[in-house]
Short mmCIF file of C-alpha atoms in Angstrom, two decimals:
data_model
loop_
_atom_site.label_atom_id
_atom_site.label_comp_id
_atom_site.label_asym_id
_atom_site.label_seq_id
_atom_site.Cartn_x
_atom_site.Cartn_y
_atom_site.Cartn_z
CA MET A 10 114.96 89.99 141.94
CA SER A 11 114.65 88.82 149.94
CA GLU A 12 112.35 86.32 150.78
CA ASN A 13 111.05 89.00 153.07
CA PRO A 14 108.06 90.18 151.09
CA ALA A 15 107.72 93.47 152.93
CA THR A 16 108.28 96.61 150.90
CA PRO A 17 110.02 99.60 152.44
CA ALA A 18 106.66 101.35 152.58
CA GLU A 19 104.40 98.60 153.88
CA PRO A 20 104.39 94.93 154.72
CA ALA A 21 103.23 92.89 151.77
CA PRO A 22 101.79 89.40 151.92
CA SER A 23 104.33 86.63 152.17
CA VAL A 24 104.82 85.27 148.72
CA PRO A 25 106.99 82.38 147.79
CA GLY A 26 109.02 83.44 144.92
CA ARG A 27 108.37 83.36 141.16
CA ALA A 28 107.69 83.92 137.15
CA ALA A 29 106.37 88.35 132.95
CA GLY A 30 105.63 87.47 131.64
CA THR A 31 109.07 83.24 131.39
CA ALA A 32 111.33 79.12 130.82
CA PRO A 33 110.89 77.32 127.65
CA GLU A 34 109.62 79.83 125.20
CA GLN A 35 107.76 82.23 127.39
CA HIS A 36 105.91 81.49 127.08
CA MET A 37 106.83 85.62 128.74
CA GLU A 38 104.09 85.64 125.65
CA GLN A 39 105.39 84.49 129.21
CA HIS A 40 105.07 80.66 126.20
CA VAL A 41 105.17 84.92 127.64
CA GLY A 42 107.80 85.26 124.99
CA ASP A 43 110.40 84.10 127.16
CA ALA A 44 109.24 82.95 130.25
CA PRO A 45 107.08 84.13 133.08
CA VAL A 46 107.86 84.08 136.66
CA SER A 47 106.56 81.43 138.92
CA PRO A 48 105.79 82.15 142.54
CA GLU A 49 107.01 79.34 144.63
CA THR A 50 108.81 78.96 147.80
CA ALA A 51 111.94 77.20 147.32
CA THR A 52 114.71 75.82 148.98
CA GLU A 53 116.51 73.45 146.75
CA PRO A 54 114.18 71.38 144.57
CA ALA A 55 114.29 67.63 144.81
CA ALA A 56 117.06 66.18 142.72
CA GLU A 57 115.02 64.36 140.12
CA THR A 58 118.12 64.01 138.01
CA ALA A 59 121.74 65.02 138.36
CA ALA A 60 121.34 67.28 135.36
CA GLU A 61 118.39 69.13 136.86
CA THR A 62 120.25 69.58 140.11
CA ALA A 63 123.25 71.00 138.28
CA THR A 64 121.02 73.33 136.28
CA TRP A 65 119.31 74.58 139.41
CA ALA A 66 122.61 75.11 141.21
CA ALA A 67 123.96 77.09 138.28
CA ALA A 68 120.90 79.32 138.31
CA GLN A 69 121.50 80.14 141.97
CA THR A 70 125.11 81.18 141.44
CA PRO A 71 125.47 84.96 141.60
CA PRO A 72 126.64 86.34 138.27
CA THR A 73 130.15 87.67 137.95
CA GLN A 74 128.72 90.97 136.77
CA THR A 75 126.85 92.80 139.52
CA PRO A 76 123.48 94.41 138.80
CA HIS A 77 123.83 97.55 136.68
CA SER A 78 127.55 96.98 136.36
CA SER A 79 129.22 98.42 133.31
CA ALA A 80 132.37 96.40 133.94
CA PRO A 81 133.54 94.07 131.18
CA ARG A 82 131.75 90.72 131.05
CA PRO A 83 133.64 87.46 131.51
CA GLY A 84 136.07 86.88 128.69
CA GLY A 85 136.76 90.58 128.25
CA ARG A 86 133.49 91.34 126.43
CA GLU A 87 131.81 94.63 127.10
CA PRO A 88 128.31 94.46 128.64
CA MET A 89 125.57 94.36 126.02
CA PHE A 90 124.02 97.55 127.41
CA PRO A 91 126.12 99.66 129.80
CA HIS A 92 124.24 101.03 132.81
CA GLY A 93 121.29 103.18 131.80
CA THR A 94 121.37 102.35 128.11
CA GLY A 95 119.34 99.13 128.24
CA PRO A 96 118.06 96.26 130.40
CA ALA A 97 120.46 95.09 133.10
CA ALA A 98 121.50 91.44 133.17
CA ASP A 99 120.19 90.90 136.72
CA PRO A 100 118.63 94.11 137.99
CA ALA A 101 117.63 92.91 141.47
CA GLY A 102 120.36 90.38 142.12
CA SER A 103 117.68 87.72 141.83
CA HIS A 104 120.04 84.77 142.01
CA HIS A 105 120.57 85.53 145.69
CA GLU A 106 116.92 84.68 146.40
CA ARG A 107 116.46 81.02 147.20
CA ARG A 108 113.23 80.32 145.40
CA ILE A 109 112.12 78.41 142.34
CA ARG A 110 111.67 80.36 139.12
CA SER A 111 110.12 79.44 135.84
CA PHE A 112 112.14 81.80 133.70
CA GLN A 113 115.69 82.43 132.59
CA PRO A 114 116.77 85.71 131.00
CA ARG A 115 117.71 85.27 127.34
CA ARG A 116 120.03 87.91 125.99
CA SER A 117 121.35 86.16 122.90
CA ARG A 118 120.41 86.68 119.26
CA VAL A 119 119.49 90.33 119.69
CA SER A 120 119.22 91.75 116.19
CA PRO A 121 120.85 95.07 115.28
CA SER A 122 117.42 96.71 114.94
CA GLN A 123 116.32 95.41 118.35
CA ALA A 124 119.55 96.59 119.99
CA ASP A 125 119.18 99.97 118.31
CA ALA A 126 115.59 100.34 119.57
CA ILE A 127 116.72 99.52 123.09
CA ARG A 128 119.58 102.00 123.05
CA ARG A 129 117.35 104.78 121.73
CA ARG A 130 114.16 104.13 123.69
CA TRP A 131 115.16 102.38 126.92
CA PRO A 132 115.98 105.62 128.83
CA GLN A 133 112.46 106.89 128.10
CA TRP A 134 110.29 103.76 128.00
CA GLY A 135 112.24 101.08 129.85
CA LEU A 136 112.86 100.31 133.51
CA ASP A 137 114.77 97.70 135.46
CA ILE A 138 113.02 95.82 138.25
CA ASP A 139 115.61 96.43 140.96
CA GLY A 140 113.26 96.35 143.95
CA LEU A 141 114.75 99.54 145.38
CA SER A 142 111.92 102.04 145.08
CA ARG A 143 108.22 102.45 144.40
CA ILE A 144 107.09 103.28 140.88
CA ASP A 145 104.72 106.22 140.48
CA LEU A 146 102.48 104.79 137.79
CA GLY A 147 100.57 108.06 137.46
CA GLU A 148 103.75 109.88 136.57
CA LEU A 149 105.09 107.05 134.41
CA PHE A 150 101.90 106.88 132.31
CA ASP A 151 100.69 110.49 132.51
CA GLY A 152 97.68 109.56 134.63
CA LEU A 153 96.39 106.66 132.52
CA PRO A 154 94.98 103.54 134.23
CA VAL A 155 97.63 100.85 134.02
CA VAL A 156 97.43 97.13 133.21
CA LEU A 157 100.36 94.86 134.05
CA GLU A 158 101.19 92.28 131.40
CA ILE A 159 103.52 89.53 132.59
CA GLY A 160 105.27 87.93 129.64
CA PHE A 161 104.83 89.38 126.18
CA GLY A 162 107.03 87.30 123.88
CA MET A 163 108.05 89.44 120.93
CA GLY A 164 105.47 92.07 121.81
CA GLU A 165 103.23 91.99 118.72
CA ALA A 166 100.02 91.36 120.69
CA THR A 167 101.00 93.95 123.31
CA ALA A 168 101.55 96.57 120.63
CA GLN A 169 98.20 95.77 118.99
CA MET A 170 96.35 96.10 122.31
CA ALA A 171 98.12 99.38 123.09
CA ALA A 172 97.17 100.77 119.69
CA ALA A 173 93.54 99.70 120.06
CA ASP A 174 93.24 101.23 123.55
CA PRO A 175 95.44 104.34 123.80
CA ASP A 176 93.67 105.43 127.01
CA THR A 177 95.15 102.47 128.94
CA GLY A 178 98.79 102.17 129.88
CA ILE A 179 100.50 98.78 129.56
CA LEU A 180 103.38 97.94 131.87
CA ALA A 181 104.85 95.00 129.96
CA CYS A 182 107.15 92.78 132.03
CA ASP A 183 109.55 90.22 130.58
CA VAL A 184 113.15 89.03 130.70
CA HIS A 185 113.60 88.28 127.00
CA THR A 186 115.98 90.89 125.59
CA PRO A 187 115.11 90.38 121.89
CA GLY A 188 111.42 90.68 122.77
CA GLN A 189 112.06 93.85 124.76
CA GLY A 190 113.86 95.37 121.80
CA ASN A 191 111.15 94.29 119.38
CA LEU A 192 108.37 95.77 121.52
CA LEU A 193 110.22 99.07 121.88
CA ALA A 194 110.71 99.16 118.12
CA LEU A 195 107.00 98.48 117.53
CA ALA A 196 106.00 101.17 120.03
CA GLU A 197 108.27 103.70 118.35
CA ARG A 198 107.21 102.78 114.83
CA ASN A 199 103.51 103.04 115.66
CA GLY A 200 103.70 106.06 117.96
CA LEU A 201 102.55 104.12 121.02
CA SER A 202 103.30 106.27 124.05
CA ASN A 203 101.22 104.08 126.41
CA ILE A 204 103.73 101.20 126.67
CA ARG A 205 106.53 100.83 129.21
CA VAL A 206 108.85 97.81 129.27
CA ALA A 207 109.88 96.38 132.65
CA ASN A 208 112.91 94.11 132.76
CA GLY A 209 113.14 91.44 135.46
CA ASP A 210 111.18 89.43 137.97
CA ALA A 211 107.47 90.26 138.13
CA ILE A 212 107.27 89.09 141.74
CA ILE A 213 109.80 91.74 142.75
CA LEU A 214 107.88 94.30 140.72
CA LEU A 215 104.60 93.47 142.42
CA ARG A 216 106.00 93.01 145.89
CA GLU A 217 108.47 95.86 146.14
CA MET A 218 107.71 98.45 143.48
CA LEU A 219 103.95 98.78 142.98
CA ALA A 220 101.62 100.47 145.44
CA PRO A 221 98.45 98.79 146.74
CA ALA A 222 95.41 99.09 144.47
CA SER A 223 97.52 100.76 141.75
CA LEU A 224 96.70 98.44 138.83
CA ALA A 225 93.63 98.44 136.61
CA GLY A 226 94.28 94.89 135.49
CA LEU A 227 96.63 91.94 135.03
CA ARG A 228 97.24 89.97 131.83
CA VAL A 229 99.01 86.63 131.70
CA TYR A 230 98.79 85.13 128.22
CA PHE A 231 100.18 81.65 127.53
CA PRO A 232 102.53 81.26 130.48
CA ASP A 233 104.82 78.27 130.45
CA PRO A 234 102.60 75.29 131.37
CA TRP A 235 105.44 73.25 132.89
CA PRO A 236 103.60 70.07 131.86
CA LYS A 237 105.59 67.55 133.90
CA LYS A 238 104.01 66.95 137.30
CA ARG A 239 107.25 67.48 139.19
CA HIS A 240 107.50 70.93 137.59
CA HIS A 241 103.96 72.12 138.41
CA LYS A 242 105.41 74.08 141.34
CA ARG A 243 107.05 76.35 138.76
CA ARG A 244 103.76 77.50 137.24
CA LEU A 245 102.95 81.18 137.64
CA ILE A 246 99.27 80.99 138.53
CA GLN A 247 99.34 79.75 142.12
CA PRO A 248 97.41 80.79 145.26
CA GLU A 249 100.43 82.61 146.71
CA PHE A 250 100.90 84.61 143.52
CA LEU A 251 97.25 85.68 143.49
CA SER A 252 97.41 86.67 147.16
CA LEU A 253 100.11 89.16 146.18
CA VAL A 254 98.57 90.30 142.90
CA THR A 255 95.16 91.10 144.36
CA THR A 256 96.68 93.56 146.85
CA ARG A 257 97.95 95.55 143.87
CA LEU A 258 94.66 95.52 141.96
CA ALA A 259 92.14 98.33 142.30
CA PRO A 260 88.50 97.34 142.90
CA GLY A 261 86.98 96.33 139.57
CA ALA A 262 90.36 95.48 138.04
CA ILE A 263 90.32 92.56 135.61
CA VAL A 264 92.59 89.52 135.75
CA HIS A 265 92.80 87.96 132.30
CA CYS A 266 94.63 84.67 131.76
CA ALA A 267 94.82 82.53 128.64
CA THR A 268 96.38 79.14 127.96
CA ASP A 269 96.21 76.38 125.38
CA TRP A 270 97.27 73.70 127.87
CA GLU A 271 94.11 72.00 129.16
CA PRO A 272 95.44 70.81 132.55
CA TYR A 273 96.87 74.26 133.26
CA ALA A 274 93.57 75.88 132.29
CA GLU A 275 91.84 73.64 134.83
CA GLN A 276 94.34 74.65 137.50
CA MET A 277 93.93 78.33 136.63
CA LEU A 278 90.16 78.10 136.92
CA GLU A 279 90.42 76.31 140.25
CA VAL A 280 92.97 78.71 141.73
CA LEU A 281 91.29 81.87 140.48
CA SER A 282 87.87 80.68 141.68
CA ALA A 283 89.29 79.98 145.14
CA GLU A 284 90.70 83.49 145.57
CA PRO A 285 88.12 85.28 147.78
CA THR A 286 88.87 88.77 146.44
CA LEU A 287 88.09 87.74 142.84
CA GLU A 288 84.82 86.94 141.09
CA ASN A 289 84.42 85.15 137.78
CA CYS A 290 83.04 87.38 135.04
CA HIS A 291 81.60 84.29 133.33
CA ASP A 292 80.34 80.85 134.19
CA GLY A 293 83.59 78.93 133.97
CA TYR A 294 85.82 79.80 131.02
CA ALA A 295 85.25 83.05 129.15
CA PRO A 296 84.62 83.46 125.41
CA ARG A 297 87.74 84.69 123.65
CA PRO A 298 87.61 88.51 124.02
CA ASP A 299 87.88 90.55 120.84
CA PHE A 300 90.54 92.75 122.42
CA ARG A 301 93.05 89.90 122.82
CA PRO A 302 94.88 89.54 119.49
CA LEU A 303 95.73 86.18 118.06
CA THR A 304 99.40 85.63 118.86
CA LYS A 305 101.90 83.69 116.79
CA PHE A 306 102.23 81.17 119.59
CA GLU A 307 98.47 80.79 119.85
CA GLY A 308 98.20 80.24 116.12
CA GLN A 309 100.79 77.48 116.30
CA GLY A 310 98.83 75.82 119.10
CA LEU A 311 95.57 76.03 117.17
CA ASP A 312 97.28 74.47 114.14
CA LYS A 313 98.18 71.54 116.39
CA GLY A 314 94.58 71.16 117.54
CA HIS A 315 95.02 72.82 120.93
CA VAL A 316 92.00 74.43 122.58
CA VAL A 317 92.60 77.92 123.98
CA HIS A 318 90.89 78.85 127.24
CA ASP A 319 90.43 82.43 128.44
CA LEU A 320 89.66 83.28 132.05
CA LEU A 321 88.34 86.67 133.14
CA PHE A 322 88.03 87.51 136.83
CA ARG A 323 87.21 90.82 138.50
CA ARG A 324 88.67 92.23 141.75
CA ARG A 325 85.85 92.61 144.22
CA ALA A 326 85.28 95.89 146.03
CA ASP A 327 86.63 95.78 149.56
#
């Protein structure tokens, strides 16, 4: 949601698999509201503990409900959103891909208002990342330049940025169903027609569904830091991930990352600086840009004494 990174239209760089925005609290605000997607090759991870091995094995088991299925869920329950009325449980059959991820879809605790926003707005503003076809971003956003945001949490910051910059489209990717519903509700309430919500694996989106040089930017705010050393392979910002991302960025496109986890900030700076197609817009870390709103998660980190680091890199002209 094939280890084969080639799209039907062109061969794409080989990318070990992934992260939207996201894991213990994505942190897809990817902390990215509910977990980003981490690009790593994976066969089975080392069995650090029996529990971890069991958890990993369970994540690789194909779900009883097939992608887009409207059949009853296990136990006789109806699917939360029948086909076409909301985000699919596993739009690209991702569990069949043998690679490490740093996110798990969370579909519980969807409030009535969130579910209502999804049912009313998903057909117009939502899309499942099924990996089956290319997305025409020009048609999807009426010709606006488009920034991909991987991991948006509950969507408050995304909605604020969309309102402040109506001439830029935001393709907001996450797997957190309550966050998807909340962002759609915010977009509707505030008349934000420049937001689209993508449900699923951002690696599949980048690799299979976006054309080369089609993005005006990438935003990854507070991805899951995976602080334990044995879990660092699950982090989103890795060389392989950037090798894929940069093929989808137009010249001059901005990559903007932010984290409050110092060791991850250091890794981000190292990895971004090593990518030959990117150049740092600042000397080291960037000052906090005015256009990035203070998120709830960021505020919690600041209250705990965390230091937030922003990184701004530009895609070089070919």
